[in-house]
Amino acid sequence: MLQKRAFHLIATVVVLLLTGCAASPPQPHEFEPPVYPPPPSEPRFIFERTLIYNDDVEEYTAGMRFKQFATGSSRKLRGMVKPFDVAVHKGRVYVTDTVQRAVLLYDIPGKRFLEFGIDKPGELVKPLGIDISTEGEIYVADVSARRVMVYDLEGHYLRAIGSKDQLNRPTDVAVNPDGTRLYVLDTGGVNSDSHHLLVFDSASGKLLDTIGKRGKQQGDFNLPLQIAVGPDGKIFVVDGGNFRVQSFYPDGRFDFAFGSVGRMPGQFARPKGISVDNSGNIYVVDTAFGNFQIFNPAGQLLMFIGERGNAGIPGNYMLPAGIDVDENGRIYIVDQFFRKIDVFRPYNLPANEGYAVPSSPPSS
């Protein structure tokens, strides 16, 4: 009799594991994702999801749950320790992690999680900026190794660009629209004059040009931090020490600058990450404000998203860093303190449209 009862108990537990505990208590309040700008203004973006652990993208099947129960094993959570920058390609979210010395892949449509840059010859020391070409090559700035590492979309090492003779403190990278030119931002330092932008041939690694020098005039840099390239090939540089964003033509000529030091919208206190969408709008993260501001192609402020806070809830940031905008207009922002990536969707884009949607299982 006792054996029969034990059998029924085990069977019940297995059923609960396989079905996911359907009798869980109801939540007292349904979560309402925040929209930006808030009412009564017409919303333009809505919070969609947060990425932290492998669980946020991996599919945990009934078979995996049963195997875990049968073997007595526990599921290992993996995720970010100190993320810095993010780049997105057709729903695949790549984030650099300076503590884990790796690039983490949150593959939303593929429902999987992957780490790379850990093994030689593609081993990373301190990865910071990241960008992806239209051909699907991943470029990662390694500030400690003083070079740029190149991988394919699966994280397989391809080649390295730059050397210690050419780069002092490479902090970010960007690829031009046709994938032929790689821009590497050298932040330099307090006691260094290497505050400039280097242009390489993305295939051969040959150094083609150097843009800018240390200073405060138009086209000069003072502790530049991150870089982005627009759909028309224009280059946008966060000139952190000068509290501005500078725009350059593809040939390196100065275009215009916007921003100034201050605490008002449209100004900067600690500008950091930057991205440009398909319409040429410019997204700039400000670590001190705990938000990102959106500017039109002429550098005029459109709106901002987020605020400084210690709760870690959607739209709350303590140390925001990198940012990217994908092919469908979704925004991905990294917060180093909360070890997360928040994703915002254009309000008029249905949740089931675009690349960043989990793929459906094939029909039987």
Coordinates of C-alpha atoms in Angstrom, one line a residue:
M1 CA 0.0 0.0 0.0
L2 CA 2.8 2.4 0.9
Q3 CA 4.6 1.6 -2.3
K4 CA 1.4 2.4 -4.3
R5 CA 1.0 5.7 -2.5
A6 CA 4.6 6.6 -3.2
F7 CA 4.1 5.8 -6.8
H8 CA 1.1 8.1 -7.1
L9 CA 3.0 10.9 -5.3
I10 CA 5.9 10.6 -7.7
A11 CA 3.6 10.5 -10.7
T12 CA 1.8 13.7 -9.4
V13 CA 5.2 15.5 -9.1
V14 CA 6.2 14.5 -12.6
V15 CA 2.9 15.8 -14.0
L16 CA 3.3 19.1 -12.2
L17 CA 6.8 19.4 -13.6
L18 CA 5.7 18.7 -17.1
T19 CA 2.7 21.0 -17.1
G20 CA 4.4 23.9 -15.3
C21 CA 2.2 24.1 -12.2
A22 CA -1.1 25.3 -13.7
A23 CA -2.7 25.9 -10.2
S24 CA -0.3 28.8 -9.3
P25 CA -2.0 31.6 -7.4
P26 CA -3.2 34.6 -9.4
Q27 CA -1.2 37.7 -9.4
P28 CA -2.8 40.6 -7.4
H29 CA -2.0 43.1 -10.1
E30 CA -1.4 42.6 -13.8
F31 CA 1.8 44.2 -15.0
E32 CA 1.2 47.2 -17.2
P33 CA 4.3 47.8 -19.4
P34 CA 5.3 51.5 -19.3
V35 CA 5.0 53.6 -22.5
Y36 CA 7.0 56.6 -23.6
P37 CA 6.3 59.4 -23.6
P38 CA 3.7 58.8 -20.8
P39 CA 0.1 59.9 -21.0
P40 CA -1.5 62.2 -22.1
S41 CA 1.1 62.3 -24.9
E42 CA 0.8 59.9 -27.8
P43 CA 3.0 56.9 -27.0
R44 CA 5.9 56.1 -29.3
F45 CA 7.6 53.2 -27.5
I46 CA 6.5 50.5 -25.1
F47 CA 8.6 48.4 -22.8
E48 CA 8.7 44.8 -24.2
R49 CA 11.1 42.6 -22.1
T50 CA 14.2 42.4 -20.1
L51 CA 17.1 40.1 -20.8
I52 CA 19.3 38.9 -17.9
Y53 CA 19.7 35.1 -17.8
N54 CA 19.8 32.3 -20.4
D55 CA 16.3 31.4 -19.1
D56 CA 15.0 34.6 -20.8
V57 CA 15.5 33.2 -24.3
E58 CA 16.1 29.4 -23.9
E59 CA 13.1 27.1 -24.3
Y60 CA 12.7 24.9 -21.3
T61 CA 10.9 21.9 -22.6
A62 CA 8.9 19.2 -20.8
G63 CA 11.6 16.7 -21.7
M64 CA 14.3 18.9 -20.1
R65 CA 12.2 19.2 -16.9
F66 CA 11.6 15.5 -16.7
K67 CA 15.3 14.8 -17.2
Q68 CA 16.2 17.2 -14.5
F69 CA 13.7 15.6 -12.1
A70 CA 14.9 12.0 -13.0
T71 CA 18.6 12.8 -12.5
G72 CA 18.2 15.1 -9.6
S73 CA 20.2 17.8 -11.3
S74 CA 19.6 21.5 -11.2
R75 CA 19.4 23.9 -14.1
K76 CA 22.3 26.2 -14.4
L77 CA 21.5 29.9 -14.8
R78 CA 24.0 31.9 -16.9
G79 CA 23.9 35.6 -17.6
M80 CA 25.6 38.9 -17.4
V81 CA 28.1 39.9 -14.7
K82 CA 29.3 43.3 -16.0
P83 CA 27.8 44.0 -19.5
F84 CA 29.0 47.0 -21.4
D85 CA 27.8 47.3 -25.0
V86 CA 25.2 45.6 -27.2
A87 CA 24.7 44.9 -30.9
V88 CA 21.7 43.2 -32.5
H89 CA 21.4 41.3 -35.8
K90 CA 18.0 39.9 -36.9
G91 CA 16.9 39.1 -33.3
R92 CA 20.3 37.9 -32.1
V93 CA 21.4 40.1 -29.2
Y94 CA 25.1 40.2 -28.6
V95 CA 26.5 41.8 -25.4
T96 CA 30.1 42.3 -24.2
D97 CA 30.9 41.4 -20.6
T98 CA 34.1 42.8 -19.2
V99 CA 34.3 40.6 -16.2
Q100 CA 33.5 37.3 -17.9
R101 CA 35.8 38.4 -20.8
A102 CA 33.3 37.2 -23.3
V103 CA 30.5 38.0 -25.7
L104 CA 27.1 36.6 -24.7
L105 CA 24.5 35.8 -27.3
Y106 CA 20.8 35.9 -26.5
D107 CA 19.3 34.4 -29.6
I108 CA 15.6 35.3 -29.3
P109 CA 14.2 33.7 -32.5
G110 CA 16.5 30.7 -32.0
K111 CA 15.6 30.3 -28.3
R112 CA 19.2 29.7 -27.2
F113 CA 22.1 31.2 -25.2
L114 CA 25.8 31.2 -26.2
E115 CA 29.1 32.5 -24.9
F116 CA 32.2 33.0 -27.0
G117 CA 35.6 34.8 -27.0
I118 CA 36.8 32.6 -24.2
D119 CA 39.1 30.3 -26.0
K120 CA 42.2 30.9 -28.1
P121 CA 42.9 32.1 -30.7
G122 CA 39.8 34.3 -30.3
E123 CA 40.3 34.9 -26.6
L124 CA 39.2 38.3 -25.3
V125 CA 40.8 40.2 -22.4
K126 CA 38.5 43.1 -21.8
P127 CA 35.9 43.5 -24.5
L128 CA 34.0 46.8 -24.7
G129 CA 32.4 48.1 -27.9
I130 CA 30.7 45.8 -30.4
D131 CA 29.2 46.2 -33.9
I132 CA 28.0 43.8 -36.6
S133 CA 28.4 44.3 -40.3
T134 CA 25.6 43.7 -42.9
E135 CA 27.5 40.6 -43.9
G136 CA 27.2 39.2 -40.4
E137 CA 30.7 39.7 -39.1
I138 CA 31.0 40.7 -35.4
Y139 CA 33.7 43.3 -34.4
V140 CA 34.7 43.6 -30.8
A141 CA 37.0 46.3 -29.4
D142 CA 39.4 44.7 -26.8
V143 CA 40.7 47.7 -24.8
S144 CA 43.3 45.6 -22.9
A145 CA 44.6 43.6 -25.8
R146 CA 44.6 46.8 -27.9
R147 CA 43.1 45.2 -31.0
V148 CA 39.7 44.4 -32.6
M149 CA 38.6 40.8 -32.7
V150 CA 36.4 39.6 -35.5
Y151 CA 33.9 36.6 -35.3
D152 CA 31.1 35.1 -37.4
L153 CA 27.5 35.1 -36.1
E154 CA 28.1 31.8 -34.3
G155 CA 31.1 33.2 -32.4
H156 CA 33.8 31.5 -34.5
Y157 CA 37.1 33.5 -34.5
L158 CA 38.0 34.9 -37.9
R159 CA 40.8 37.5 -37.5
A160 CA 42.2 40.4 -35.6
I161 CA 42.6 44.0 -36.7
G162 CA 44.9 46.6 -35.2
S163 CA 48.0 46.4 -33.0
K164 CA 49.5 47.9 -29.9
D165 CA 51.5 50.2 -32.1
Q166 CA 48.3 51.6 -33.6
L167 CA 45.9 51.6 -30.7
N168 CA 46.2 52.9 -27.2
R169 CA 42.7 52.4 -25.7
P170 CA 40.3 51.2 -28.3
T171 CA 36.8 51.4 -26.7
D172 CA 34.4 51.1 -29.5
V173 CA 33.9 50.0 -33.1
A174 CA 31.5 50.7 -36.0
V175 CA 31.2 49.4 -39.5
N176 CA 30.1 51.5 -42.5
P177 CA 26.9 50.4 -44.4
D178 CA 28.6 48.4 -47.1
G179 CA 31.0 46.7 -44.6
T180 CA 34.2 47.9 -46.2
R181 CA 35.4 50.3 -43.5
L182 CA 35.9 49.7 -39.8
Y183 CA 36.0 52.7 -37.5
V184 CA 37.9 52.2 -34.2
L185 CA 37.5 54.8 -31.5
D186 CA 40.7 55.4 -29.4
T187 CA 39.8 57.0 -26.1
G188 CA 43.4 57.7 -25.1
G189 CA 43.6 59.0 -21.5
V190 CA 44.4 61.9 -19.3
N191 CA 48.2 61.7 -20.1
S192 CA 47.7 60.6 -23.7
D193 CA 47.1 62.5 -26.9
S194 CA 45.6 59.4 -28.7
H195 CA 42.1 60.8 -28.7
H196 CA 41.0 60.0 -32.3
L197 CA 39.2 57.8 -34.7
L198 CA 41.1 55.3 -36.8
V199 CA 39.8 53.9 -40.1
F200 CA 40.8 50.4 -41.2
D201 CA 40.0 48.3 -44.2
S202 CA 37.7 45.8 -42.7
A203 CA 38.9 42.9 -44.8
S204 CA 42.7 43.4 -44.9
G205 CA 43.1 45.3 -41.6
K206 CA 45.1 48.0 -43.3
L207 CA 45.1 51.4 -41.5
L208 CA 43.6 53.9 -44.0
D209 CA 43.2 57.1 -42.1
T210 CA 43.2 58.9 -38.7
I211 CA 40.4 61.4 -37.9
G212 CA 40.7 64.1 -35.2
K213 CA 43.1 65.0 -32.4
R214 CA 42.8 65.9 -28.7
G215 CA 41.2 69.3 -28.2
K216 CA 38.0 71.3 -27.9
Q217 CA 37.6 72.7 -31.4
Q218 CA 35.2 71.3 -34.1
G219 CA 36.5 67.9 -35.1
D220 CA 38.7 67.5 -32.0
F221 CA 38.1 64.9 -29.2
N222 CA 38.5 64.8 -25.5
L223 CA 38.0 61.3 -24.1
P224 CA 35.6 60.0 -26.9
L225 CA 33.7 57.0 -25.7
Q226 CA 31.4 55.4 -28.3
I227 CA 30.6 55.6 -32.0
A228 CA 27.8 54.8 -34.4
V229 CA 27.4 55.0 -38.2
G230 CA 24.1 56.1 -39.8
P231 CA 22.4 54.6 -42.8
D232 CA 23.9 57.3 -45.0
G233 CA 27.4 56.5 -43.8
K234 CA 27.7 59.5 -41.5
I235 CA 29.8 58.9 -38.3
F236 CA 28.6 59.9 -34.9
V237 CA 31.0 60.1 -32.0
V238 CA 30.2 60.6 -28.3
D239 CA 32.8 63.2 -27.3
G240 CA 32.5 62.6 -23.6
G241 CA 35.0 65.1 -22.2
N242 CA 33.5 67.9 -24.4
F243 CA 29.9 66.8 -23.5
R244 CA 28.7 66.6 -27.1
V245 CA 28.1 64.4 -30.1
Q246 CA 30.0 65.1 -33.3
S247 CA 29.0 64.1 -36.7
F248 CA 31.4 63.5 -39.6
Y249 CA 30.9 62.7 -43.3
P250 CA 32.1 59.3 -44.5
D251 CA 35.3 60.8 -45.7
G252 CA 36.2 62.1 -42.3
R253 CA 35.2 65.8 -42.7
F254 CA 33.5 67.5 -39.8
D255 CA 29.7 67.9 -40.2
F256 CA 28.2 69.3 -37.1
A257 CA 28.0 68.9 -33.3
F258 CA 25.1 69.0 -30.8
G259 CA 24.8 69.0 -27.0
S260 CA 26.5 70.8 -24.2
V261 CA 27.2 70.2 -20.5
G262 CA 24.1 70.6 -18.3
R263 CA 21.1 68.9 -16.6
M264 CA 18.4 69.9 -19.0
P265 CA 16.9 67.7 -21.7
G266 CA 19.1 67.9 -24.8
Q267 CA 22.2 68.5 -22.7
F268 CA 24.7 65.9 -21.4
A269 CA 26.2 65.1 -18.0
R270 CA 27.9 61.8 -18.7
P271 CA 27.2 60.8 -22.3
K272 CA 28.2 57.2 -23.1
G273 CA 26.4 54.8 -25.6
I274 CA 25.1 55.8 -29.0
S275 CA 23.2 54.2 -31.9
V276 CA 21.5 55.4 -35.1
D277 CA 18.3 53.9 -36.5
N278 CA 17.2 53.4 -40.1
S279 CA 15.7 56.8 -40.3
G280 CA 18.8 58.6 -39.1
N281 CA 17.6 59.3 -35.6
I282 CA 20.3 59.3 -32.9
Y283 CA 20.0 57.6 -29.5
V284 CA 22.4 58.8 -26.8
V285 CA 22.8 57.2 -23.3
D286 CA 23.6 59.4 -20.4
T287 CA 24.8 57.5 -17.4
A288 CA 24.3 60.4 -15.0
F289 CA 20.7 61.0 -16.1
G290 CA 19.9 57.2 -16.1
N291 CA 18.2 57.5 -19.5
F292 CA 18.7 57.8 -23.2
Q293 CA 17.7 60.7 -25.3
I294 CA 16.5 60.5 -28.9
F295 CA 17.5 63.2 -31.4
N296 CA 16.5 63.7 -35.0
P297 CA 19.2 63.6 -37.8
A298 CA 19.8 67.3 -37.3
G299 CA 20.6 66.8 -33.5
Q300 CA 17.3 68.2 -32.2
L301 CA 15.8 66.5 -29.2
L302 CA 12.7 64.4 -29.8
M303 CA 12.2 62.6 -26.4
F304 CA 13.9 60.6 -23.7
I305 CA 13.3 57.2 -22.1
G306 CA 14.1 56.1 -18.6
E307 CA 15.2 57.6 -15.3
R308 CA 17.7 57.1 -12.6
G309 CA 16.6 54.7 -9.9
N310 CA 17.7 51.8 -7.7
A311 CA 14.7 49.5 -8.1
G312 CA 15.8 47.8 -11.3
I313 CA 12.3 47.9 -12.7
P314 CA 11.7 48.6 -16.5
G315 CA 13.0 52.0 -17.4
N316 CA 15.0 52.4 -14.2
Y317 CA 18.8 52.6 -14.7
M318 CA 21.8 53.2 -12.4
L319 CA 24.7 52.7 -14.8
P320 CA 23.4 52.6 -18.4
A321 CA 26.1 52.0 -21.0
G322 CA 25.6 50.6 -24.5
I323 CA 22.6 50.9 -26.8
D324 CA 21.5 49.6 -30.1
V325 CA 18.5 49.8 -32.4
D326 CA 17.6 46.8 -34.6
E327 CA 16.2 46.6 -38.1
N328 CA 12.6 46.9 -36.9
G329 CA 13.2 49.8 -34.5
R330 CA 13.4 47.9 -31.2
I331 CA 15.7 49.6 -28.8
Y332 CA 18.2 47.6 -26.6
I333 CA 19.9 49.4 -23.6
V334 CA 22.5 47.9 -21.3
D335 CA 22.6 48.6 -17.6
Q336 CA 25.8 47.6 -15.9
F337 CA 24.6 47.9 -12.3
F338 CA 21.4 45.9 -12.8
R339 CA 23.2 43.5 -15.2
K340 CA 20.3 43.6 -17.7
I341 CA 19.2 44.7 -21.2
D342 CA 15.8 46.4 -21.5
V343 CA 14.0 46.1 -24.8
F344 CA 11.6 48.8 -26.0
R345 CA 9.3 48.2 -29.0
P346 CA 7.9 50.9 -31.3
Y347 CA 4.3 51.4 -30.1
N348 CA 2.9 50.8 -33.6
L349 CA 4.9 47.6 -34.2
P350 CA 2.8 44.5 -33.2
A351 CA 4.5 42.3 -30.6
N352 CA 4.6 39.3 -32.9
E353 CA 6.3 41.2 -35.8
G354 CA 10.0 41.7 -36.5
Y355 CA 13.1 39.6 -36.0
A356 CA 13.2 39.7 -32.2
V357 CA 10.3 37.2 -31.8
P358 CA 10.7 33.6 -30.7
S359 CA 10.3 31.3 -33.7
S360 CA 7.3 28.9 -33.6
P361 CA 7.9 25.2 -33.5
P362 CA 7.4 23.5 -36.8
S363 CA 4.0 21.9 -37.4
S364 CA 3.9 18.1 -37.3

